[in-house]
Coordinates of C-alpha atoms and ligand atoms in Angstrom, one line a residue:
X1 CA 110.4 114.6 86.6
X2 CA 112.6 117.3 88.3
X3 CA 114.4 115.6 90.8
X4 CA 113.6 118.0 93.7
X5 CA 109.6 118.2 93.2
X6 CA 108.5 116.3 96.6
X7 CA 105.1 114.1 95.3
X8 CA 102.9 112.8 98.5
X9 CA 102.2 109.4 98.5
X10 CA 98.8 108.8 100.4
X11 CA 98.7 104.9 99.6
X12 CA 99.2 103.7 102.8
X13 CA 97.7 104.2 106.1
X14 CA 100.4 104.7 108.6
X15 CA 103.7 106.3 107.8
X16 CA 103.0 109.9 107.6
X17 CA 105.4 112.3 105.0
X18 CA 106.4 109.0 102.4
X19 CA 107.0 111.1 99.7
X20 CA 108.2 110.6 96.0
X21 CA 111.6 112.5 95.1
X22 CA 112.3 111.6 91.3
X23 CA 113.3 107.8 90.9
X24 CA 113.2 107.6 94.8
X25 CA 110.7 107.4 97.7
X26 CA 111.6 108.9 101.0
X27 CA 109.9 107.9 104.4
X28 CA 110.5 108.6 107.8
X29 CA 113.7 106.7 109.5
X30 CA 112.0 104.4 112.5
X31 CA 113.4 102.1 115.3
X32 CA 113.3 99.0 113.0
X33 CA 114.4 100.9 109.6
X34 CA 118.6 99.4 110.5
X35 CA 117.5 96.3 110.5
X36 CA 114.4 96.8 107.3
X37 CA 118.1 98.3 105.1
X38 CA 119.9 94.9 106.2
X39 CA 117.3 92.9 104.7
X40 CA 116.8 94.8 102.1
X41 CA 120.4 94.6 101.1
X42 CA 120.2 91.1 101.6
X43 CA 117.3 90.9 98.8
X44 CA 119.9 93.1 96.5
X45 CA 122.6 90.8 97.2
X46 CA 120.9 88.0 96.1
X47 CA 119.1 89.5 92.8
X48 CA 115.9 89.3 94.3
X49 CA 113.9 92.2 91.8
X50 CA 110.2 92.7 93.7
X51 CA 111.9 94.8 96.1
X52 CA 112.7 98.5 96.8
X53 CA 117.2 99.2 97.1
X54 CA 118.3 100.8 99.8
X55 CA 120.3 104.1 98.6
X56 CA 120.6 105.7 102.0
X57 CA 119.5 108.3 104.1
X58 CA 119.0 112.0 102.8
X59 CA 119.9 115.7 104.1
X60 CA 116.6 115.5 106.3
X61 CA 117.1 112.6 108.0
X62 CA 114.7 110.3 106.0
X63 CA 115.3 107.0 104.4
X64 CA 116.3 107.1 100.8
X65 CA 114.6 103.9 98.5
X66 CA 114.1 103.2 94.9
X67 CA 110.9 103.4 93.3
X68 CA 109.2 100.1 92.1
X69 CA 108.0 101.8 88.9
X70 CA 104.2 100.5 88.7
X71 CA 101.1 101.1 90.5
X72 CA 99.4 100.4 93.7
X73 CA 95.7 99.8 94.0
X74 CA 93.8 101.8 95.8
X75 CA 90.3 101.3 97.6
X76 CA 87.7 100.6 95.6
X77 CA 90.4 97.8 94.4
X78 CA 90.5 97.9 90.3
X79 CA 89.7 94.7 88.4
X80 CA 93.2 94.2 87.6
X81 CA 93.7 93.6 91.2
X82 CA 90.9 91.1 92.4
X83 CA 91.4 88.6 89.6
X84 CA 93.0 85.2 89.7
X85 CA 96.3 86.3 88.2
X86 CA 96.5 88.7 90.4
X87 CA 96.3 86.4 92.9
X88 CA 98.5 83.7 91.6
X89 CA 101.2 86.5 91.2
X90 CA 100.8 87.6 95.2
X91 CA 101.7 84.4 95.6
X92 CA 104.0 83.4 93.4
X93 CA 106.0 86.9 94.5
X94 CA 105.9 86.0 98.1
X95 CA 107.7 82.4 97.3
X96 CA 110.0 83.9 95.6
X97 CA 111.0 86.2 98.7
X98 CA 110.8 83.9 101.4
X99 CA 113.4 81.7 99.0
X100 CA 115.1 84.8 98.8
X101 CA 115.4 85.7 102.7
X102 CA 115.8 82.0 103.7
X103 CA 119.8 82.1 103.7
X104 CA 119.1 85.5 105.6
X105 CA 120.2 85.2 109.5
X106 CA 117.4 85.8 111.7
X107 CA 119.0 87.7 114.5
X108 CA 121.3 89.5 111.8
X109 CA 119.4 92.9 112.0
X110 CA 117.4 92.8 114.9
X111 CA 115.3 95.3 116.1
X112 CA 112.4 94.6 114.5
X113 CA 109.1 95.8 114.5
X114 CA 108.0 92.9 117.1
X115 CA 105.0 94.7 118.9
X116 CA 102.5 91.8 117.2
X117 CA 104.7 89.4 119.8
X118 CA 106.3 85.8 118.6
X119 CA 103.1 83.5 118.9
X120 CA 104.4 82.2 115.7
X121 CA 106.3 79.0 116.7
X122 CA 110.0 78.7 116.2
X123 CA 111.1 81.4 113.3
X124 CA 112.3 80.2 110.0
X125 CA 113.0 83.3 108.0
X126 CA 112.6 87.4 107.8
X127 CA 108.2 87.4 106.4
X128 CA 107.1 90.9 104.8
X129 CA 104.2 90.6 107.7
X130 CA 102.0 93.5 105.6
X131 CA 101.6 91.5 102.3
X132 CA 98.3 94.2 101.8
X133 CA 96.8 95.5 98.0
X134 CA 98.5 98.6 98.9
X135 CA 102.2 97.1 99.4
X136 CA 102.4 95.2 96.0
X137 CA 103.0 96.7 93.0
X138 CA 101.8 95.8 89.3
X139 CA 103.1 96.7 86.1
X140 CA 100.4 96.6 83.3
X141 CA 98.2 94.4 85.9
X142 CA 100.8 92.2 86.3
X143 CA 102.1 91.8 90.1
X144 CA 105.9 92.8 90.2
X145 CA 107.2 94.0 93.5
X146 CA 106.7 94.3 97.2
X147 CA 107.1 97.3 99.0
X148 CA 107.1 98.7 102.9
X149 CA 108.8 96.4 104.7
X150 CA 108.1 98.2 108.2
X151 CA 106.6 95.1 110.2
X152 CA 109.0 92.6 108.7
X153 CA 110.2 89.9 111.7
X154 CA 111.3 86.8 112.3
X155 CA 108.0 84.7 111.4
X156 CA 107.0 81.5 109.7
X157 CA 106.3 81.2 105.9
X158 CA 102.8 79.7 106.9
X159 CA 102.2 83.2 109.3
X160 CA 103.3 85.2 106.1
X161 CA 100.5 83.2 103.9
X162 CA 97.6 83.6 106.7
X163 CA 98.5 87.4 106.8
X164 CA 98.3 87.4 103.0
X165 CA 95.3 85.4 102.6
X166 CA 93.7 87.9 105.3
X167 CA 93.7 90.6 102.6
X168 CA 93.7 89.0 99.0
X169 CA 91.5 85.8 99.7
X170 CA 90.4 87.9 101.6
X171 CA 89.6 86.4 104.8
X172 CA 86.9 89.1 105.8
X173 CA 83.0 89.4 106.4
X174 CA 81.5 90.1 103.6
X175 CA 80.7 93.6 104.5
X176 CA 84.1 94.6 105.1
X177 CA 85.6 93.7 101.8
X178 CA 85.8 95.7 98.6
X179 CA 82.6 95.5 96.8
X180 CA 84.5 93.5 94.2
X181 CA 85.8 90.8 96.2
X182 CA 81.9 90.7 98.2
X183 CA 80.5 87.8 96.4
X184 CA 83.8 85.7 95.7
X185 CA 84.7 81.8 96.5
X186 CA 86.9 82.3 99.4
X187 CA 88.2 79.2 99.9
X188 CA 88.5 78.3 95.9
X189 CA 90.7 81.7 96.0
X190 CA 92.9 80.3 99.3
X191 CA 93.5 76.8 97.5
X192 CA 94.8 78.8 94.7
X193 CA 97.2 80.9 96.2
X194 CA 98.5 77.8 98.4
X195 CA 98.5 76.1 94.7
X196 CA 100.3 79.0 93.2
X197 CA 102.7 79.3 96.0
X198 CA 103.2 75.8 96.6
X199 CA 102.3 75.7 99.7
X200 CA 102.3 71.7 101.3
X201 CA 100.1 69.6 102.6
X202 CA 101.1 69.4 105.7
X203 CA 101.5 72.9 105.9
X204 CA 97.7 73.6 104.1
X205 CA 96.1 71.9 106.8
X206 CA 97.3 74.5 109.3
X207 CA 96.1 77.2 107.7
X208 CA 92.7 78.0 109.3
X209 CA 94.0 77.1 112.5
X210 CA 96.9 80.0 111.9
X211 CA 94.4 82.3 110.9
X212 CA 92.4 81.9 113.9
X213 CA 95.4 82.7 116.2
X214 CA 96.3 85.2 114.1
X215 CA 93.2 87.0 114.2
X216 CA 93.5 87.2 117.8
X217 CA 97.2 88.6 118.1
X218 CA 96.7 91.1 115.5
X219 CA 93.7 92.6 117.5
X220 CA 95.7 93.1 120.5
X221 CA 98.7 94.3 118.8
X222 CA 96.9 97.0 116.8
X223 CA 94.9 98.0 119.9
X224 CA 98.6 98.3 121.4
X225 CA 100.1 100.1 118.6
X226 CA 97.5 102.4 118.4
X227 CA 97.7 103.4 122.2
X228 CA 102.0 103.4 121.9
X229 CA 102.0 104.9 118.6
X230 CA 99.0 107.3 118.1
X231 CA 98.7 108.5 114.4
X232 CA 97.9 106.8 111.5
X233 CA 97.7 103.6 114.3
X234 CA 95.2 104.9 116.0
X235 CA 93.1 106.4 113.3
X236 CA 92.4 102.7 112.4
X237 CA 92.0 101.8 115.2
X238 CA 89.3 104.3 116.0
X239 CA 88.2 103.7 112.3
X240 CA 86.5 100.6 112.9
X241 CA 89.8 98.4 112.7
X242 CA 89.3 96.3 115.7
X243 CA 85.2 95.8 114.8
X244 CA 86.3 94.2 111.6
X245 CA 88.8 91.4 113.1
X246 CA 85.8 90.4 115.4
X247 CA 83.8 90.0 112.6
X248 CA 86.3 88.5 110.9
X249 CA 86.6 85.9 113.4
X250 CA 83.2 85.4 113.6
X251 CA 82.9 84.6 109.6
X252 CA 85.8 82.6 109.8
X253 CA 84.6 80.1 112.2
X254 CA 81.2 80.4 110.7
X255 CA 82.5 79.3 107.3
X256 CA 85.0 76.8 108.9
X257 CA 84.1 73.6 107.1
X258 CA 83.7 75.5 103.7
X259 CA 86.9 76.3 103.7
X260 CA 88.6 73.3 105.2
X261 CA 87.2 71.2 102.8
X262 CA 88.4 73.5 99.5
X263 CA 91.8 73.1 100.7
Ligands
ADP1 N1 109.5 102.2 96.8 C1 108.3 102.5 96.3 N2 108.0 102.3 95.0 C2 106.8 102.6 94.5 N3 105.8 103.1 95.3 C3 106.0 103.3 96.6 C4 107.2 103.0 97.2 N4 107.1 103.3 98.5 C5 105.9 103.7 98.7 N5 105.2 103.8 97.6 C6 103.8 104.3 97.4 O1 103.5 105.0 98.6 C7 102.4 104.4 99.3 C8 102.7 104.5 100.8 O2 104.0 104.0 101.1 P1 104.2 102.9 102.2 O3 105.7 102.7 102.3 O4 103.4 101.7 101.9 O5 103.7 103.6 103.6 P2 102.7 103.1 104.7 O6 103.6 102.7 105.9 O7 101.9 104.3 105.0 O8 101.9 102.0 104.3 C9 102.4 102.9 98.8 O9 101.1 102.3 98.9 C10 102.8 103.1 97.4 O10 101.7 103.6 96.6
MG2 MG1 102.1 100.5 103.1

C-alpha cells in the first residue's frame, strides 16, 4: 500500500479522522493520549503483543500507532465473533494484559480519561475500560489484539471484566443485542469467560453486583460526555444509548437469579 494513501477507518463510534497511513493508524492527539503512549510503552516494554506501539506523533499533529494487522467486526457481528472461542480468547487477551500492566504504576501517566468517576474501589492496575467487538482484533477468527485505549484508568480487574461482559456476554436486553447473540445462554457465556480468564471465586461472586453499579455510572458519564464532548458522544447519546442501559438494568435484575446461579 502506498504509504501516503490516507484509508478512513469508520469502526468506532467516537474519535472522528482515525485514519489508516500504510502499516500505521493515525488518530487525533487528546488530553489523555500522554498518559495512553506511557502505558502503551509499558505493554512494549514488557513484550506484551495484543497491543498497538507507540511511533509518535506526525507532521499534523496526530498520534502515530501501529496497525494490529487483522480485522474488527462490525455490526451485524460475523459468526467468527459470537462463538465460544471467541469468547474464551476476549478473555484470555484481557488476562494477559492486566498481568501485563500490573507492574505498571498507577499514577505514572496520569491524566486519564476519568469522566466515568472512581466508583471502583481502591485501583489495582491501568483496565482497557472499552473491551467492545469493535476494539479487539482477530486474525483468521482468532482473537489477537486490543486496540483504542482512550478510556484506559486506574480500575479494578473485576470493573474491566463487568465492562467486558457488558458487550460480549453480552449483558443486554434482548432487543438491543446483535441478532446473533439474541437467543444465547448469558450466564453459561459469563461462567465461561470468568473460566477462561480465571477469574476467582471470591471475585465471581461480585460480579452482578459490579455490573449493577456499573450500569449506573456509565449512564451518567455518557450523559456527561455527551453534553462536555458533543460529537460522536452525543450522537449516542441521542442514538438511544442511555434507553438501552435502562433496559439493561432492568433485564439484569430481572434475570438476577439465572445468572447468579450459573456462576
Ligand atoms: N492500531 C490499529 N490497528 C488496527 N485497526 C485499527 C487500529 N486503530 C484503529 N483501528 C480500526 O479503526 C477503528 C476505529 O478506531 P478506534 O481507535 O477504535 O476509534 P474510536 O475511538 O472511534 O472507537 C477500529 O474499530 C478498527 O477497526
Ligand atoms: Mg474504538
Amino acid at each position: 500500500m502506498a504509504a501516503s494513501i490516507e484509508i478512513p477507518l469508520s469502526g468506532g463510534d467516537v474519535t472522528e479522522g482515525v485514519v489508516r497511513v500504510g502499516d500505521t493508524v493515525r488518530r487525533p492527539l487528546g488530553p489523555q493520549s500522554p498518559a495512553v503512549h506511557g502505558l502503551l510503552r509499558h505493554l512494549e516494554d514488557v513484550g506484551f503483543d495484543g497491543a498497538p506501539r507507540v511511533l509518535g506523533v506526525d507532521g499534523r499533529g496526530r498520534e502515530v500507532l501501529s496497525w494490529v494487522p487483522g480485522e474488527t467486526p462490525r455490526r451485524p457481528l460475523p459468526a467468527y465473533a459470537v462463538s465460544d472461542e471467541a469468547l474464551a480468547g476476549v478473555a484470555r487477551l484481557l488476562r494477559r494484559y492486566h498481568d501485563a500492566v500490573e507492574g505498571y504504576g498507577l499514577a505514572e501517566g496520569a491524566p486519564w480519561d476519568t469522566a466515568a468517576s472512581n466508583l471502583d474501589g481502591e485501583p489495582e492496575l491501568i483496565g482497557h475500560c472499552d473491551v467492545t467487538p469493535e476494539n479487539v482484533v482477530f486474525r483468521g477468527g482468532v482473537v489477537c489484539g486490543l486496540i483504542d485505549f482512550d478510556l484506559a484508568r486506574p480500575t479494578t480487574r473485576l470493573y474491566d471484566v463487568v465492562t467486558a461482559l457488558r458487550h460480549w456476554a453480552p449483558v443486554a436486553d434482548p432487543a438491543d443485542r446483535d441478532w446473533r447473540l439474541y437467543g444465547v445462554d448469558v450466564g453459561r457465556r459469563m461462567r465461561l469467560f470468568s473460566d477462561a480468564y480465571g477469574l476467582d471465586r471470591a471475585t465471581r461472586g461480585e460480579l452482578l453486583t459490579a455490573s449493577r453499579v456499573r450500569f449506573e455510572r456509565s449512564y451518567r458519564a455518557m450523559e456527561w460526555r455527551a453534553e462536555q464532548y458533543g460529537g460522536g458522544w452525543a450522537r449516542m447519546w441521542h442514538g438511544g444509548a442511555g434507553a438501552r442501559i435502562r433496559r439493561a438494568q432492568d433485564w439484569l435484575e430481572r434475570n438476577w437469579d439465572e445468572l447468579d446461579a450459573c456462576l
